[in-house]
Amino acid sequence: TSMFPLIQRCCFNTPFKLQKLTGPSLLLCGKSKTTWSSMAFRLRRDARPLSTSLSLKPAAVYTTKLQAFHTSLPTFKKKAPAESEAESQKRLESLKDSPKPALYLSLGGLIPFVAVPLAMAVQGTYCPELAFAQLAYGAATASFLGGMRWGFALPENSPAKPDWPNLANGTVPPLLACQALLFKDVTQGAVMLTLALGIALHYDISLLPTYPRWFKVLRVVGTVVMISSLLATVALKVFLEGEQSDDRKIWQN
């Protein structure tokens, strides 16, 4: 009889009052209705704190977990560093921020490129001399862009060192431009010159990040205009030469 309450307290974690009722005293109770009703009332009264305590424990655990989960959400929000704000300000720079001499001289140097296909389109005839003049001027421009890399790497305080990669890359655009002048066909020369201008732009934007942003924007705009003018000349050559050959056939017939 003494072991039964001990087993109940260890295994079922029931209060002491409930153990008294569920022990041997329960077997000695009478069989009358009053004793059964009073016993049921005492069981309900003593078992109620047990149920409430058991039901409140998980709720308390869940609320603490939810509070921890809720408070952990703001930790994912990180403030933007000051470097990103500086980079965003640098991205706002455009051609208006470039020095006026560099802007005007660069835009003026694009006039010979644009003037050749524009003159051919206005006259309606293809002129090989003008196309070769445009090609020669483009070769000189590509050579100038390659030499500019040498001028950037040679000063003592320059961030670019006069090593093999910098100086060798500066000689690639002039070599390709010279090869473009050796082609008899203007179309092949224009393709080779386009390659030289593209390589020079890649060097100035990707391999030399120390250039100012306004200069990079100016280089992109200038290269796009030059390549577009060369391709326009090639397109006019194909179109206008085809019309001229048709006219000759008509006159011969």
mmCIF file of C-alpha atoms in Angstrom:
data_model
loop_
_atom_site.group_PDB
_atom_site.id
_atom_site.type_symbol
_atom_site.label_atom_id
_atom_site.label_comp_id
_atom_site.label_asym_id
_atom_site.label_seq_id
_atom_site.Cartn_x
_atom_site.Cartn_y
_atom_site.Cartn_z
ATOM 1 C CA THR A 1 0.000 0.000 0.000
ATOM 2 C CA SER A 2 2.873 2.445 0.632
ATOM 3 C CA MET A 3 4.430 1.792 -2.791
ATOM 4 C CA PHE A 4 1.286 2.618 -4.799
ATOM 5 C CA PRO A 5 1.250 6.403 -4.054
ATOM 6 C CA LEU A 6 4.970 6.585 -4.716
ATOM 7 C CA ILE A 7 4.577 4.947 -8.156
ATOM 8 C CA GLN A 8 1.711 7.316 -8.979
ATOM 9 C CA ARG A 9 3.735 10.395 -8.067
ATOM 10 C CA CYS A 10 6.758 9.283 -10.087
ATOM 11 C CA CYS A 11 4.949 8.037 -13.202
ATOM 12 C CA PHE A 12 1.803 10.090 -13.491
ATOM 13 C CA ASN A 13 2.876 13.331 -11.739
ATOM 14 C CA THR A 14 -0.474 13.675 -9.981
ATOM 15 C CA PRO A 15 -1.010 15.958 -6.988
ATOM 16 C CA PHE A 16 -0.985 14.586 -3.470
ATOM 17 C CA LYS A 17 -4.711 15.055 -2.893
ATOM 18 C CA LEU A 18 -5.528 13.100 -6.020
ATOM 19 C CA GLN A 19 -3.236 10.307 -4.895
ATOM 20 C CA LYS A 20 -5.104 10.002 -1.622
ATOM 21 C CA LEU A 21 -8.335 9.533 -3.504
ATOM 22 C CA THR A 22 -6.912 7.051 -5.984
ATOM 23 C CA GLY A 23 -5.142 5.047 -3.292
ATOM 24 C CA PRO A 24 -6.542 2.399 -0.929
ATOM 25 C CA SER A 25 -9.003 4.903 0.543
ATOM 26 C CA LEU A 26 -10.896 4.721 -2.735
ATOM 27 C CA LEU A 27 -11.469 1.014 -2.212
ATOM 28 C CA LEU A 28 -12.841 1.584 1.301
ATOM 29 C CA CYS A 29 -15.422 4.116 0.199
ATOM 30 C CA GLY A 30 -19.080 3.173 0.452
ATOM 31 C CA LYS A 31 -21.316 2.321 -2.425
ATOM 32 C CA SER A 32 -23.900 4.979 -1.727
ATOM 33 C CA LYS A 33 -24.717 7.698 -4.229
ATOM 34 C CA THR A 34 -23.704 10.475 -1.879
ATOM 35 C CA THR A 35 -20.252 9.108 -1.363
ATOM 36 C CA TRP A 36 -19.785 8.594 -5.117
ATOM 37 C CA SER A 37 -21.016 12.126 -5.870
ATOM 38 C CA SER A 38 -18.803 13.696 -3.218
ATOM 39 C CA MET A 39 -15.876 11.649 -4.461
ATOM 40 C CA ALA A 40 -16.484 12.783 -8.080
ATOM 41 C CA PHE A 41 -16.695 16.400 -6.959
ATOM 42 C CA ARG A 42 -13.386 16.120 -5.105
ATOM 43 C CA LEU A 43 -11.797 14.432 -8.113
ATOM 44 C CA ARG A 44 -12.887 17.277 -10.404
ATOM 45 C CA ARG A 45 -11.718 19.924 -7.930
ATOM 46 C CA ASP A 46 -8.322 18.320 -7.424
ATOM 47 C CA ALA A 47 -7.777 17.356 -11.055
ATOM 48 C CA ARG A 48 -8.588 20.847 -12.398
ATOM 49 C CA PRO A 49 -5.223 22.449 -11.475
ATOM 50 C CA LEU A 50 -3.454 19.532 -13.125
ATOM 51 C CA SER A 51 -5.268 20.026 -16.425
ATOM 52 C CA THR A 52 -4.830 23.770 -16.390
ATOM 53 C CA SER A 53 -1.157 23.499 -15.606
ATOM 54 C CA LEU A 54 -0.644 20.949 -18.368
ATOM 55 C CA SER A 55 -2.559 22.991 -20.905
ATOM 56 C CA LEU A 56 -0.759 26.212 -20.067
ATOM 57 C CA LYS A 57 2.760 24.840 -20.372
ATOM 58 C CA PRO A 58 2.712 24.218 -24.146
ATOM 59 C CA ALA A 59 1.005 27.548 -24.752
ATOM 60 C CA ALA A 60 3.709 29.356 -22.835
ATOM 61 C CA VAL A 61 6.372 27.527 -24.801
ATOM 62 C CA TYR A 62 4.697 28.337 -28.109
ATOM 63 C CA THR A 63 4.280 32.014 -27.220
ATOM 64 C CA THR A 64 7.938 32.308 -26.298
ATOM 65 C CA LYS A 65 8.909 30.606 -29.575
ATOM 66 C CA LEU A 66 6.672 32.931 -31.545
ATOM 67 C CA GLN A 67 8.084 35.948 -29.778
ATOM 68 C CA ALA A 68 11.616 34.771 -30.548
ATOM 69 C CA PHE A 69 10.678 34.179 -34.174
ATOM 70 C CA HIS A 70 8.999 37.567 -34.393
ATOM 71 C CA THR A 71 11.906 39.408 -32.876
ATOM 72 C CA SER A 72 14.395 37.641 -35.136
ATOM 73 C CA LEU A 73 12.839 39.012 -38.301
ATOM 74 C CA PRO A 74 14.219 42.563 -38.025
ATOM 75 C CA THR A 75 17.749 41.154 -37.813
ATOM 76 C CA PHE A 76 17.608 40.346 -41.550
ATOM 77 C CA LYS A 77 17.231 44.020 -42.406
ATOM 78 C CA LYS A 78 20.658 45.463 -42.995
ATOM 79 C CA LYS A 79 21.450 49.071 -43.541
ATOM 80 C CA ALA A 80 22.925 50.044 -46.873
ATOM 81 C CA PRO A 81 26.646 50.729 -46.516
ATOM 82 C CA ALA A 82 28.079 54.092 -47.354
ATOM 83 C CA GLU A 83 30.028 52.635 -50.282
ATOM 84 C CA SER A 84 26.877 51.720 -52.208
ATOM 85 C CA GLU A 85 25.634 55.298 -51.880
ATOM 86 C CA ALA A 86 28.916 56.587 -53.286
ATOM 87 C CA GLU A 87 28.682 54.141 -56.176
ATOM 88 C CA SER A 88 25.133 55.239 -56.943
ATOM 89 C CA GLN A 89 26.317 58.842 -57.074
ATOM 90 C CA LYS A 90 29.100 57.887 -59.475
ATOM 91 C CA ARG A 91 26.602 56.182 -61.762
ATOM 92 C CA LEU A 92 24.701 59.432 -62.103
ATOM 93 C CA GLU A 93 27.655 60.994 -63.874
ATOM 94 C CA SER A 94 27.079 61.429 -67.598
ATOM 95 C CA LEU A 95 28.464 63.325 -70.530
ATOM 96 C CA LYS A 96 27.489 66.629 -68.906
ATOM 97 C CA ASP A 97 30.060 66.028 -66.162
ATOM 98 C CA SER A 98 32.942 65.626 -68.604
ATOM 99 C CA PRO A 99 35.279 68.582 -69.279
ATOM 100 C CA LYS A 100 34.117 70.790 -72.122
ATOM 101 C CA PRO A 101 37.306 70.468 -74.240
ATOM 102 C CA ALA A 102 37.211 66.655 -74.053
ATOM 103 C CA LEU A 103 33.499 66.597 -74.871
ATOM 104 C CA TYR A 104 33.627 69.008 -77.810
ATOM 105 C CA LEU A 105 36.804 67.571 -79.336
ATOM 106 C CA SER A 106 35.471 64.017 -79.077
ATOM 107 C CA LEU A 107 32.146 64.926 -80.678
ATOM 108 C CA GLY A 108 33.949 66.927 -83.359
ATOM 109 C CA GLY A 109 36.157 63.949 -84.149
ATOM 110 C CA LEU A 110 33.042 61.931 -85.010
ATOM 111 C CA ILE A 111 32.015 64.289 -87.832
ATOM 112 C CA PRO A 112 34.152 62.590 -90.548
ATOM 113 C CA PHE A 113 32.631 59.221 -89.643
ATOM 114 C CA VAL A 114 29.049 60.460 -89.879
ATOM 115 C CA ALA A 115 29.586 62.725 -92.890
ATOM 116 C CA VAL A 116 30.637 59.947 -95.310
ATOM 117 C CA PRO A 117 27.490 57.755 -95.228
ATOM 118 C CA LEU A 118 25.315 60.865 -94.940
ATOM 119 C CA ALA A 119 26.822 62.352 -98.121
ATOM 120 C CA MET A 120 26.385 59.072 -99.992
ATOM 121 C CA ALA A 121 22.766 58.781 -98.890
ATOM 122 C CA VAL A 122 22.017 62.359 -99.984
ATOM 123 C CA GLN A 123 23.686 61.972 -103.389
ATOM 124 C CA GLY A 124 22.300 58.484 -103.918
ATOM 125 C CA THR A 125 25.602 57.176 -105.267
ATOM 126 C CA TYR A 126 28.380 55.137 -103.746
ATOM 127 C CA CYS A 127 31.799 56.825 -103.786
ATOM 128 C CA PRO A 128 34.762 54.453 -103.173
ATOM 129 C CA GLU A 129 37.107 57.371 -102.485
ATOM 130 C CA LEU A 130 34.951 58.623 -99.607
ATOM 131 C CA ALA A 131 34.628 55.107 -98.207
ATOM 132 C CA PHE A 132 38.415 54.662 -98.238
ATOM 133 C CA ALA A 133 38.870 58.084 -96.625
ATOM 134 C CA GLN A 134 36.536 57.042 -93.837
ATOM 135 C CA LEU A 135 38.468 53.812 -93.418
ATOM 136 C CA ALA A 136 41.797 55.654 -93.255
ATOM 137 C CA TYR A 137 40.459 58.106 -90.693
ATOM 138 C CA GLY A 138 39.149 55.202 -88.611
ATOM 139 C CA ALA A 139 42.563 53.533 -88.733
ATOM 140 C CA ALA A 140 44.178 56.743 -87.484
ATOM 141 C CA THR A 141 41.617 56.955 -84.666
ATOM 142 C CA ALA A 142 42.268 53.365 -83.605
ATOM 143 C CA SER A 143 46.006 54.063 -83.575
ATOM 144 C CA PHE A 144 45.406 57.158 -81.443
ATOM 145 C CA LEU A 145 43.363 55.125 -78.937
ATOM 146 C CA GLY A 146 46.157 52.556 -78.681
ATOM 147 C CA GLY A 147 48.796 55.256 -78.168
ATOM 148 C CA MET A 148 46.630 56.864 -75.484
ATOM 149 C CA ARG A 149 47.147 53.719 -73.421
ATOM 150 C CA TRP A 150 50.895 54.229 -73.608
ATOM 151 C CA GLY A 151 50.508 57.831 -72.511
ATOM 152 C CA PHE A 152 48.479 56.709 -69.509
ATOM 153 C CA ALA A 153 50.963 54.042 -68.390
ATOM 154 C CA LEU A 154 54.260 55.948 -68.816
ATOM 155 C CA PRO A 155 54.039 58.677 -66.099
ATOM 156 C CA GLU A 156 55.639 57.800 -62.769
ATOM 157 C CA ASN A 157 52.556 58.521 -60.655
ATOM 158 C CA SER A 158 50.184 56.623 -62.958
ATOM 159 C CA PRO A 159 48.176 53.713 -61.465
ATOM 160 C CA ALA A 160 48.920 51.704 -64.633
ATOM 161 C CA LYS A 161 52.433 50.318 -64.852
ATOM 162 C CA PRO A 162 54.417 50.312 -68.111
ATOM 163 C CA ASP A 163 54.553 46.510 -68.148
ATOM 164 C CA TRP A 164 54.107 44.034 -70.973
ATOM 165 C CA PRO A 165 50.289 43.725 -70.794
ATOM 166 C CA ASN A 166 49.605 47.473 -70.830
ATOM 167 C CA LEU A 167 52.095 48.375 -73.568
ATOM 168 C CA ALA A 168 51.412 45.297 -75.693
ATOM 169 C CA ASN A 169 47.667 45.861 -75.580
ATOM 170 C CA GLY A 170 48.266 49.411 -76.738
ATOM 171 C CA THR A 171 49.872 48.152 -79.948
ATOM 172 C CA VAL A 172 47.040 45.767 -80.905
ATOM 173 C CA PRO A 173 44.557 48.395 -82.248
ATOM 174 C CA PRO A 174 47.174 50.054 -84.543
ATOM 175 C CA LEU A 175 48.202 46.688 -85.984
ATOM 176 C CA LEU A 176 44.590 45.773 -86.750
ATOM 177 C CA ALA A 177 43.995 49.217 -88.245
ATOM 178 C CA CYS A 178 47.004 48.795 -90.539
ATOM 179 C CA GLN A 179 45.659 45.426 -91.622
ATOM 180 C CA ALA A 180 42.298 47.054 -92.401
ATOM 181 C CA LEU A 181 43.979 49.423 -94.874
ATOM 182 C CA LEU A 182 45.615 46.540 -96.743
ATOM 183 C CA PHE A 183 42.305 45.010 -97.830
ATOM 184 C CA LYS A 184 41.175 45.880 -101.327
ATOM 185 C CA ASP A 185 37.533 45.480 -100.396
ATOM 186 C CA VAL A 186 36.131 48.229 -98.186
ATOM 187 C CA THR A 187 33.770 45.772 -96.520
ATOM 188 C CA GLN A 188 36.613 43.615 -95.197
ATOM 189 C CA GLY A 189 38.509 46.700 -94.075
ATOM 190 C CA ALA A 190 35.449 48.014 -92.223
ATOM 191 C CA VAL A 191 35.019 44.673 -90.417
ATOM 192 C CA MET A 192 38.679 44.651 -89.349
ATOM 193 C CA LEU A 193 38.479 48.253 -88.190
ATOM 194 C CA THR A 194 35.332 47.478 -86.209
ATOM 195 C CA LEU A 195 37.259 44.722 -84.436
ATOM 196 C CA ALA A 196 40.103 47.137 -83.631
ATOM 197 C CA LEU A 197 37.733 49.745 -82.185
ATOM 198 C CA GLY A 198 35.930 47.128 -80.121
ATOM 199 C CA ILE A 199 39.183 45.817 -78.645
ATOM 200 C CA ALA A 200 40.321 49.347 -77.775
ATOM 201 C CA LEU A 201 37.005 50.000 -76.008
ATOM 202 C CA HIS A 202 37.331 46.751 -74.054
ATOM 203 C CA TYR A 203 40.803 47.745 -72.900
ATOM 204 C CA ASP A 204 39.711 51.203 -71.752
ATOM 205 C CA ILE A 205 36.615 50.030 -69.855
ATOM 206 C CA SER A 206 37.550 46.631 -68.417
ATOM 207 C CA LEU A 207 41.321 46.568 -68.036
ATOM 208 C CA LEU A 208 41.804 50.133 -66.791
ATOM 209 C CA PRO A 209 39.204 50.810 -64.091
ATOM 210 C CA THR A 210 41.088 53.922 -62.938
ATOM 211 C CA TYR A 211 39.796 55.983 -65.858
ATOM 212 C CA PRO A 212 37.115 58.489 -64.791
ATOM 213 C CA ARG A 213 33.540 57.503 -65.445
ATOM 214 C CA TRP A 214 32.829 60.428 -67.752
ATOM 215 C CA PHE A 215 35.682 59.267 -69.997
ATOM 216 C CA LYS A 216 34.288 55.731 -70.125
ATOM 217 C CA VAL A 217 30.848 57.041 -71.072
ATOM 218 C CA LEU A 218 32.444 59.221 -73.742
ATOM 219 C CA ARG A 219 34.380 56.253 -75.108
ATOM 220 C CA VAL A 220 31.255 54.107 -75.343
ATOM 221 C CA VAL A 221 29.295 56.794 -77.188
ATOM 222 C CA GLY A 222 32.161 57.504 -79.580
ATOM 223 C CA THR A 223 32.761 53.826 -80.366
ATOM 224 C CA VAL A 224 29.074 53.206 -81.032
ATOM 225 C CA VAL A 225 28.912 56.159 -83.464
ATOM 226 C CA MET A 226 32.091 55.096 -85.280
ATOM 227 C CA ILE A 227 31.047 51.473 -85.710
ATOM 228 C CA SER A 228 27.533 52.483 -86.768
ATOM 229 C CA SER A 229 28.968 54.834 -89.420
ATOM 230 C CA LEU A 230 31.239 52.110 -90.802
ATOM 231 C CA LEU A 231 28.371 49.635 -91.011
ATOM 232 C CA ALA A 232 26.169 52.280 -92.651
ATOM 233 C CA THR A 233 28.830 52.812 -95.327
ATOM 234 C CA VAL A 234 28.996 49.069 -95.985
ATOM 235 C CA ALA A 235 25.195 48.861 -96.237
ATOM 236 C CA LEU A 236 25.088 51.804 -98.663
ATOM 237 C CA LYS A 237 27.845 50.179 -100.733
ATOM 238 C CA VAL A 238 25.822 46.990 -101.165
ATOM 239 C CA PHE A 239 22.551 48.812 -101.838
ATOM 240 C CA LEU A 240 23.804 51.609 -104.135
ATOM 241 C CA GLU A 241 26.181 49.405 -106.115
ATOM 242 C CA GLY A 242 23.303 47.033 -106.795
ATOM 243 C CA GLU A 243 21.177 49.903 -108.115
ATOM 244 C CA GLN A 244 24.056 51.241 -110.248
ATOM 245 C CA SER A 245 24.646 47.815 -111.798
ATOM 246 C CA ASP A 246 20.937 47.540 -112.641
ATOM 247 C CA ASP A 247 21.006 50.966 -114.273
ATOM 248 C CA ARG A 248 24.020 49.998 -116.399
ATOM 249 C CA LYS A 249 22.263 46.888 -117.599
ATOM 250 C CA ILE A 250 19.244 48.945 -118.558
ATOM 251 C CA TRP A 251 21.390 51.442 -120.506
ATOM 252 C CA GLN A 252 23.250 48.643 -122.275
ATOM 253 C CA ASN A 253 20.007 47.010 -123.376
#
